[in-house]
Tab-separated table of C-alpha atoms and ligand atoms in Angstrom:
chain	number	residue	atom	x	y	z
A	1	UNK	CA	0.000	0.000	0.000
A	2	UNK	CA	1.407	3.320	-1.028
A	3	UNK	CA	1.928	5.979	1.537
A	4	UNK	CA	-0.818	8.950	1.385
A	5	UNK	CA	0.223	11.032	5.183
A	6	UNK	CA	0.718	14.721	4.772
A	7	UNK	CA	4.970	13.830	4.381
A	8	UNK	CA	4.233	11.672	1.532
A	9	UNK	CA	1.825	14.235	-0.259
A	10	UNK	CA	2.872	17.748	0.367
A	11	UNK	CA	6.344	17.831	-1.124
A	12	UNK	CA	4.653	16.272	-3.957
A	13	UNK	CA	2.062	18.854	-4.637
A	14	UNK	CA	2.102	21.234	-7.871
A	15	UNK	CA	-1.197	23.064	-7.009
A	16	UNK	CA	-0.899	26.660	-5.311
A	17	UNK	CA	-3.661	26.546	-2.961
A	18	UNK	CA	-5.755	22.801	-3.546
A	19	UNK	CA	-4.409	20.262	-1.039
A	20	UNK	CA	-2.266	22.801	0.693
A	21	UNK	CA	-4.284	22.292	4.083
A	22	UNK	CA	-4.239	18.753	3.859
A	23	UNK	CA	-5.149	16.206	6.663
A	24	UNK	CA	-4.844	12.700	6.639
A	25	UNK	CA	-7.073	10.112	8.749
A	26	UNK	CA	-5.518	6.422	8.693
A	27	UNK	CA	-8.915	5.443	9.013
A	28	UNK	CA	-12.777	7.789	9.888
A	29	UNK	CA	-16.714	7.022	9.490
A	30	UNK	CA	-16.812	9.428	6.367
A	31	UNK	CA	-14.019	12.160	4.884
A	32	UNK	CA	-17.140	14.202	3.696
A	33	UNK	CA	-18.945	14.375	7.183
A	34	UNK	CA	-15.396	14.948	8.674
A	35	UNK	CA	-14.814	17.728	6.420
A	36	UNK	CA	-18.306	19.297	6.724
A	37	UNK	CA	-18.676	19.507	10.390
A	38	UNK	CA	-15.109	20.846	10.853
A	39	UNK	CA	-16.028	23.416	8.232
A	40	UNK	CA	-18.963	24.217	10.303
A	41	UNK	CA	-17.076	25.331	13.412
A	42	UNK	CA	-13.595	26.236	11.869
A	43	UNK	CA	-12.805	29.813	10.483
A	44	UNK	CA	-11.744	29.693	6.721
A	45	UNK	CA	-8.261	30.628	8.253
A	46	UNK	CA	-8.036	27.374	10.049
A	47	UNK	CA	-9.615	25.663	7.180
A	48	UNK	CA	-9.252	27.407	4.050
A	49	UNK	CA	-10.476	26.830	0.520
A	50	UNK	CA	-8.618	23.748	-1.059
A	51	UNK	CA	-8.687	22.005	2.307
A	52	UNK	CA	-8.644	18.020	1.544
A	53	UNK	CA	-9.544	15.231	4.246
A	54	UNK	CA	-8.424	12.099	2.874
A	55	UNK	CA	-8.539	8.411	4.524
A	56	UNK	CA	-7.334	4.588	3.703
A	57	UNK	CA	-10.423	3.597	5.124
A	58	UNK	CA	-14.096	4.705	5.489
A	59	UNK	CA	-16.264	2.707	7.656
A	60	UNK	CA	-19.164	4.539	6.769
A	61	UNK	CA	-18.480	6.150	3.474
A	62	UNK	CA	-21.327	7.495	1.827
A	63	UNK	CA	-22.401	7.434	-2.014
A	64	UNK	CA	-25.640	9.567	-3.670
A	65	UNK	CA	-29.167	8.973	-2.745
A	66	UNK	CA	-28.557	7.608	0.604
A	67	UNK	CA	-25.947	4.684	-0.754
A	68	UNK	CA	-22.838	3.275	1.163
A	69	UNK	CA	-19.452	3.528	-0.438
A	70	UNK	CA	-17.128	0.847	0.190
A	71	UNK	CA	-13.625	0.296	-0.299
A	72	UNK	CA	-11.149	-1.820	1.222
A	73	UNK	CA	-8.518	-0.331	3.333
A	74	UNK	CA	-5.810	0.933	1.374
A	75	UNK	CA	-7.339	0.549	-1.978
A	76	UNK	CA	-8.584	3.339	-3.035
A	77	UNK	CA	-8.642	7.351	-3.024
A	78	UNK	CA	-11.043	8.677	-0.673
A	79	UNK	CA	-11.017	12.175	-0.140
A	80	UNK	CA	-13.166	15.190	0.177
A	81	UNK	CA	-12.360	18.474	-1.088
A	82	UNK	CA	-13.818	22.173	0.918
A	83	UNK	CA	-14.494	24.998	-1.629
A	84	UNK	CA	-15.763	28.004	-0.880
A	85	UNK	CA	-17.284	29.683	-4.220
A	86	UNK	CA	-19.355	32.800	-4.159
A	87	UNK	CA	-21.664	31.094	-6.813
A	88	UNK	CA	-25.432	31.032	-7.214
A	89	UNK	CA	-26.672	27.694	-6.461
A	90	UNK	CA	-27.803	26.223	-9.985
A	91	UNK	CA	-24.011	26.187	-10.372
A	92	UNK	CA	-23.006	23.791	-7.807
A	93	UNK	CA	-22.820	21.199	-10.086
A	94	UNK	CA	-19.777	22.578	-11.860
A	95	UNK	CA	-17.934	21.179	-9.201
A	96	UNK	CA	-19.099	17.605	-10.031
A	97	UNK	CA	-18.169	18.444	-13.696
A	98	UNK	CA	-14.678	19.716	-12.706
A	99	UNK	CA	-13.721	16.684	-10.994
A	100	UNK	CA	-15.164	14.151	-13.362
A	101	UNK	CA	-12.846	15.623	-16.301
A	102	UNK	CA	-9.996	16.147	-14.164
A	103	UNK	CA	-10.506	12.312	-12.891
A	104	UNK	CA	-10.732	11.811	-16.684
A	105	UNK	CA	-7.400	13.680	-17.651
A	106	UNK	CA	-5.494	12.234	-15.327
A	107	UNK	CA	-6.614	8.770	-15.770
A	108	UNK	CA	-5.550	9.210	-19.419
A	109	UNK	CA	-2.553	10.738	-18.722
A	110	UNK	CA	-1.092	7.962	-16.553
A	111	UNK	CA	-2.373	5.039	-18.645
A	112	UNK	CA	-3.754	4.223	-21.795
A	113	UNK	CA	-7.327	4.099	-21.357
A	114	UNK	CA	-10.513	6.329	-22.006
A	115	UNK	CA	-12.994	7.162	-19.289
A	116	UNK	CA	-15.790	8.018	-19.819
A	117	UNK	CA	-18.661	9.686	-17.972
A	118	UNK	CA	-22.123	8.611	-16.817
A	119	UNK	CA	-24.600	11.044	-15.459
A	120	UNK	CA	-24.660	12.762	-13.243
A	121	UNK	CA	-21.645	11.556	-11.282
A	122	UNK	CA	-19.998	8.338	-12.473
A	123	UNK	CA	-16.740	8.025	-14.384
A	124	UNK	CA	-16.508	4.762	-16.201
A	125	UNK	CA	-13.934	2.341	-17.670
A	126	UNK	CA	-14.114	-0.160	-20.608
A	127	UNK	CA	-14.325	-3.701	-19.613
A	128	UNK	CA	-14.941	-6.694	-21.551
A	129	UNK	CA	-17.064	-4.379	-23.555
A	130	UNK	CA	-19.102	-2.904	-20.835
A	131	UNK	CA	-18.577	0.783	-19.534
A	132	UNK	CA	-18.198	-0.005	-15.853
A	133	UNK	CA	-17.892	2.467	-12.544
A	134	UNK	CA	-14.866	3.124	-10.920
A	135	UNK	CA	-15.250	6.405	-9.261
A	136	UNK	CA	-17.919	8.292	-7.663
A	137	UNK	CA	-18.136	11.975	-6.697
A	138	UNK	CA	-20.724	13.180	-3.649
A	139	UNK	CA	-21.401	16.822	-3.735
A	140	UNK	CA	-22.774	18.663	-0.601
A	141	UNK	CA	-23.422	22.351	-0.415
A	142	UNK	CA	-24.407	24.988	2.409
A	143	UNK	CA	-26.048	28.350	0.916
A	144	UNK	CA	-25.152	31.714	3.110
A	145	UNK	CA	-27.682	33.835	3.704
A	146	UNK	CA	-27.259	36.229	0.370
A	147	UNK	CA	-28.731	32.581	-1.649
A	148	UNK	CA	-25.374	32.205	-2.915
A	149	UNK	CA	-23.315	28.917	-2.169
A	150	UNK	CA	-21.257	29.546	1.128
A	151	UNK	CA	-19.486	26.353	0.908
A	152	UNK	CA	-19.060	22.917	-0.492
A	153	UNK	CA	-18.120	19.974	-0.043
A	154	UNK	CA	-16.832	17.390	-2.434
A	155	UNK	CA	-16.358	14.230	-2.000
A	156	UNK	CA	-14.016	11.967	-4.563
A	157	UNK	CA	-14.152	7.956	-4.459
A	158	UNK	CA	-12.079	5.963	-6.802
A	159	UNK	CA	-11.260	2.562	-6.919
A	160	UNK	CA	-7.581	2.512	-7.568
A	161	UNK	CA	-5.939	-1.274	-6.538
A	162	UNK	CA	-9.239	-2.690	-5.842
A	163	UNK	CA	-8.658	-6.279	-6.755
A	164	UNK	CA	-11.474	-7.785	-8.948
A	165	UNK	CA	-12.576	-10.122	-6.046
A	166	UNK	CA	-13.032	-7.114	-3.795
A	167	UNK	CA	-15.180	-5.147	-6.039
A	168	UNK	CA	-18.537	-4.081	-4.643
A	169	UNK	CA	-21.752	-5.824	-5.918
A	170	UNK	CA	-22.985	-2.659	-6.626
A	171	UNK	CA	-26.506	-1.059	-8.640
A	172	UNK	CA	-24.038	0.052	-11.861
A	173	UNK	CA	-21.453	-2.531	-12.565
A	174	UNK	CA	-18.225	-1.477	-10.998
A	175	UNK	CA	-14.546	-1.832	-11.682
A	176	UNK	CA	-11.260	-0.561	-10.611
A	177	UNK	CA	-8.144	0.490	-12.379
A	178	UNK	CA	-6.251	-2.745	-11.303
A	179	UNK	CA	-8.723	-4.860	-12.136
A	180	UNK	CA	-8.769	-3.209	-15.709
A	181	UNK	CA	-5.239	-2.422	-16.622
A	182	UNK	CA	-3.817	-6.188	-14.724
A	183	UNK	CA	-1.376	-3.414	-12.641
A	184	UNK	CA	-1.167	-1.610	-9.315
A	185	UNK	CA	-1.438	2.450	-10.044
A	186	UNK	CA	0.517	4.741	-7.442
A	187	UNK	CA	-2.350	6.633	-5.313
A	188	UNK	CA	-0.124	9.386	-4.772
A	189	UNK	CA	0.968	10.022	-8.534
A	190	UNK	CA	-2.733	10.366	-9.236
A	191	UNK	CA	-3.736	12.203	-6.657
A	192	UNK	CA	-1.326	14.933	-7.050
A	193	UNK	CA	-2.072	15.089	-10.805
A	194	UNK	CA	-5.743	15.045	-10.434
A	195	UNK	CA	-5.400	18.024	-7.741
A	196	UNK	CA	-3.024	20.070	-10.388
A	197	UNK	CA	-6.292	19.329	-13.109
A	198	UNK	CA	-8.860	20.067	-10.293
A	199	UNK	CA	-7.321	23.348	-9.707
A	200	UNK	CA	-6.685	24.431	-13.171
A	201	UNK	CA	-10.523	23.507	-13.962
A	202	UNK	CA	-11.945	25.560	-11.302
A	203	UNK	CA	-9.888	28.736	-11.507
A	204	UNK	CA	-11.567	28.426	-15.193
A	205	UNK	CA	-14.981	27.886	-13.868
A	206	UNK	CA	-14.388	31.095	-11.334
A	207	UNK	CA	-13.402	33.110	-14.480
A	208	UNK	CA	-16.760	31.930	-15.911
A	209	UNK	CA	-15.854	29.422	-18.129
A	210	UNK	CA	-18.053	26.893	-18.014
A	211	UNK	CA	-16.709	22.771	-17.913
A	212	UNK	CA	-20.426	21.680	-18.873
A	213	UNK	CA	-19.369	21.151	-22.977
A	214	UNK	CA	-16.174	19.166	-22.292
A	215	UNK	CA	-18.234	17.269	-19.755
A	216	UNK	CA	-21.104	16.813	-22.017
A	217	UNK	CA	-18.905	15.604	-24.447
A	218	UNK	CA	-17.362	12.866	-22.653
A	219	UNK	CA	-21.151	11.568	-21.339
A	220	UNK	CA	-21.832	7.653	-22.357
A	221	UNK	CA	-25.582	9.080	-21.338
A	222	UNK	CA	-26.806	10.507	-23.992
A	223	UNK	CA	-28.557	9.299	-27.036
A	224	UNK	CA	-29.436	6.095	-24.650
A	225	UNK	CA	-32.487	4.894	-24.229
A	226	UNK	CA	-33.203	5.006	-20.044
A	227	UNK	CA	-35.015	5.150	-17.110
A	228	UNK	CA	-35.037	8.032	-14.782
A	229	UNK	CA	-35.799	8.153	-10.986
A	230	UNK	CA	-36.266	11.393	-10.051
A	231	UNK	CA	-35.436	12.674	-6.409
A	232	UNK	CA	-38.628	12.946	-4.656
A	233	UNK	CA	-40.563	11.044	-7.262
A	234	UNK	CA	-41.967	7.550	-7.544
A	235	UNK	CA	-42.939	6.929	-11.098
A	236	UNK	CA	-39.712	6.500	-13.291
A	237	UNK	CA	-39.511	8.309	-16.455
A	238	UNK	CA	-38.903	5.940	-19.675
A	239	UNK	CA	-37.307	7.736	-22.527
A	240	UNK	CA	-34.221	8.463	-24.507
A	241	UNK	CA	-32.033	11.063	-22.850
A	242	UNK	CA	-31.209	13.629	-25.270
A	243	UNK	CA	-28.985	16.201	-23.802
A	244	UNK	CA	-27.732	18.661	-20.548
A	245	UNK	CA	-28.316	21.911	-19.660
A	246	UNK	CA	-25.788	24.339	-18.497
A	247	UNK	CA	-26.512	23.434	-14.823
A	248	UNK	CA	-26.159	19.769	-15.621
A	249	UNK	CA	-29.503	18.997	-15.586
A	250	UNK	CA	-30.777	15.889	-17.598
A	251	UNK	CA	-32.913	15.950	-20.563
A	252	UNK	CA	-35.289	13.182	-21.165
A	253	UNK	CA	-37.705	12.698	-24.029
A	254	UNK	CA	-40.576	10.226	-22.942
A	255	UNK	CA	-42.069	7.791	-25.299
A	256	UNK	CA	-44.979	10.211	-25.883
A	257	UNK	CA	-42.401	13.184	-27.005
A	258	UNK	CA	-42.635	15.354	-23.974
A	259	UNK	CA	-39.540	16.505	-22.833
A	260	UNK	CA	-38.538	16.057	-18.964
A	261	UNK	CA	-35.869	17.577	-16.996
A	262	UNK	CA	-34.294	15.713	-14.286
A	263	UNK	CA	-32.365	17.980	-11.829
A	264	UNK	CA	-31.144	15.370	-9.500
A	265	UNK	CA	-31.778	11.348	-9.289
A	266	UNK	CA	-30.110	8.233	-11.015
A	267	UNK	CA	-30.909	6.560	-14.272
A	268	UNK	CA	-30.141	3.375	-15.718
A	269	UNK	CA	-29.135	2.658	-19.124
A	270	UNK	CA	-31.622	0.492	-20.578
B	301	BTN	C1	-21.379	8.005	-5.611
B	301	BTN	O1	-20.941	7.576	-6.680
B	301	BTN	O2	-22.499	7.657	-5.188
B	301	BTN	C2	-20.556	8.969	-4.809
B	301	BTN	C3	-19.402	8.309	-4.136
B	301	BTN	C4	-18.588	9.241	-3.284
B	301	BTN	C5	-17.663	8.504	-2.366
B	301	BTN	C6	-16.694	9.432	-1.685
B	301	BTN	S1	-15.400	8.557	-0.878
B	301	BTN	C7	-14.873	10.031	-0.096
B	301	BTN	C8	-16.112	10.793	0.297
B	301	BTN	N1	-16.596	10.400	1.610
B	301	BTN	C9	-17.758	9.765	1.549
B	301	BTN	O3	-18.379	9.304	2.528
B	301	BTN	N2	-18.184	9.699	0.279
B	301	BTN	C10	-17.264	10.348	-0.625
């Protein structure tokens, strides 16, 4: 298991201010309730923007819509990332957007294969011609009281050395970089480079440039035929999904033509 304590990371860091207040837990219930109740009660000097919490083990790690996350000690990367963005709310999911394509970049930088992304949060890998899961990202948000976001809190999961037997029986298929490249990937090498991409990508979102067409790009979603669970909602909606909006909201044209758009839920690929 590769070393991921603040003496392995910092002098490896590129970034100017994301991961600079890093913290490491050998082991914690969740980095993303960590992170958010220390944000609650710290002063952004303690814990400034770019703060990561990051753990080789989560014993109760959290995915969307009320899921567990589970890794094996070690395994994985499990972090959470603290922003603080003066942004109006609809744009919260930039941050989810950010991460997948700097998850992608980096991925594709260190080996030779092509992620892709499924909405609104997965980022996928070939194999044995199946996109499957291998990463996850959990976005959580507090609004100040001007109705602009005060704070959030991301939260990164990806299976790194999972070995195949180890992998989760999970809703979407998933799969792990070991298991589809046959060889261990160093943690720290791609956490450092995905912080360098993270950063880049949202000093270019705080400029105003959006991430939502190079994410859209990359997204296996669209054009599929699927079923949509909205948040809140029983009835699934059947349709094709035929694009995003800016905010990274779902499109979805039902069998009867009428066009749906799904803010926040989970669909499956039919
Ligand atoms: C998902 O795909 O449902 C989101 C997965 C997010 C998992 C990460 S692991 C680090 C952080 N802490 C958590 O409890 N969850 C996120």
């Amino acid at each position: 298991m590769d070393e991921l304590r603040e003496t392995a990371v910092l002098p490896q860091l590129t970034t100017k201010w994301l991961g600079r207040s890093y913290h490491y837990f050998p082991e914690i219930g969740s980095t993303n309730d960590a992170l958010k109740d220390a944000a609650a009660v710290q002063s952004p000097q303690k814990l400034p923007a770019g703060a990561v919490f990051l753990t080789d083990y989560q014993h109760q790690g959290r995915g969307r819509l009320t899921r567990r996350w589970l890794a094996a000690a070690g395994t994985s990367l499990l972090f959470s990332l603290l922003f603080r963005p003066d942004w109006p709310p609809e744009q919260a999911q930039w941050l989810t957007m950010l991460a997948s394509l700097a998850v992608a970049q980096t991925v594709e930088e260190m080996t030779n294969l092509t992620v892709a992304l499924k909405w609104p949060n997965d980022v996928m890998l070939q194999q044995a011609g199946e996109w499957r899961k291998f990463g996850g990202m959990l976005l959580e948000g507090v609004m100040g009281d001007n109705g602009r976001l005060q704070r959030i809190i991301l939260g990164i999961g990806l299976n790194v050395n999972l070995p195949p037997q180890q992998l989760p029986e999970v809703i979407t298929p998933a799969t792990s970089l070991l298991a589809v490249t046959g060889t261990a990937v160093s943690r720290l090498d791609l956490l450092v480079n995905l912080l360098q991409h993270l950063e880049t990508g949202y000093e270019r979102a705080d400029d105003g440039r959006s991430p939502h067409p190079a994410w859209q790009k990359r997204l296996i979603t669209l054009g599929q035929p699927v079923k949509a669970s909205q948040t809140g909602t029983t009835t699934p909606i059947r349709g094709t999904a035929v694009a995003t909006d800016e905010w990274g909201r779902l499109l979805v044209r039902d069998n009867q033509g009428k066009l749906h758009t799904i803010a926040a839920g989970d669909v499956t690929l039919r």
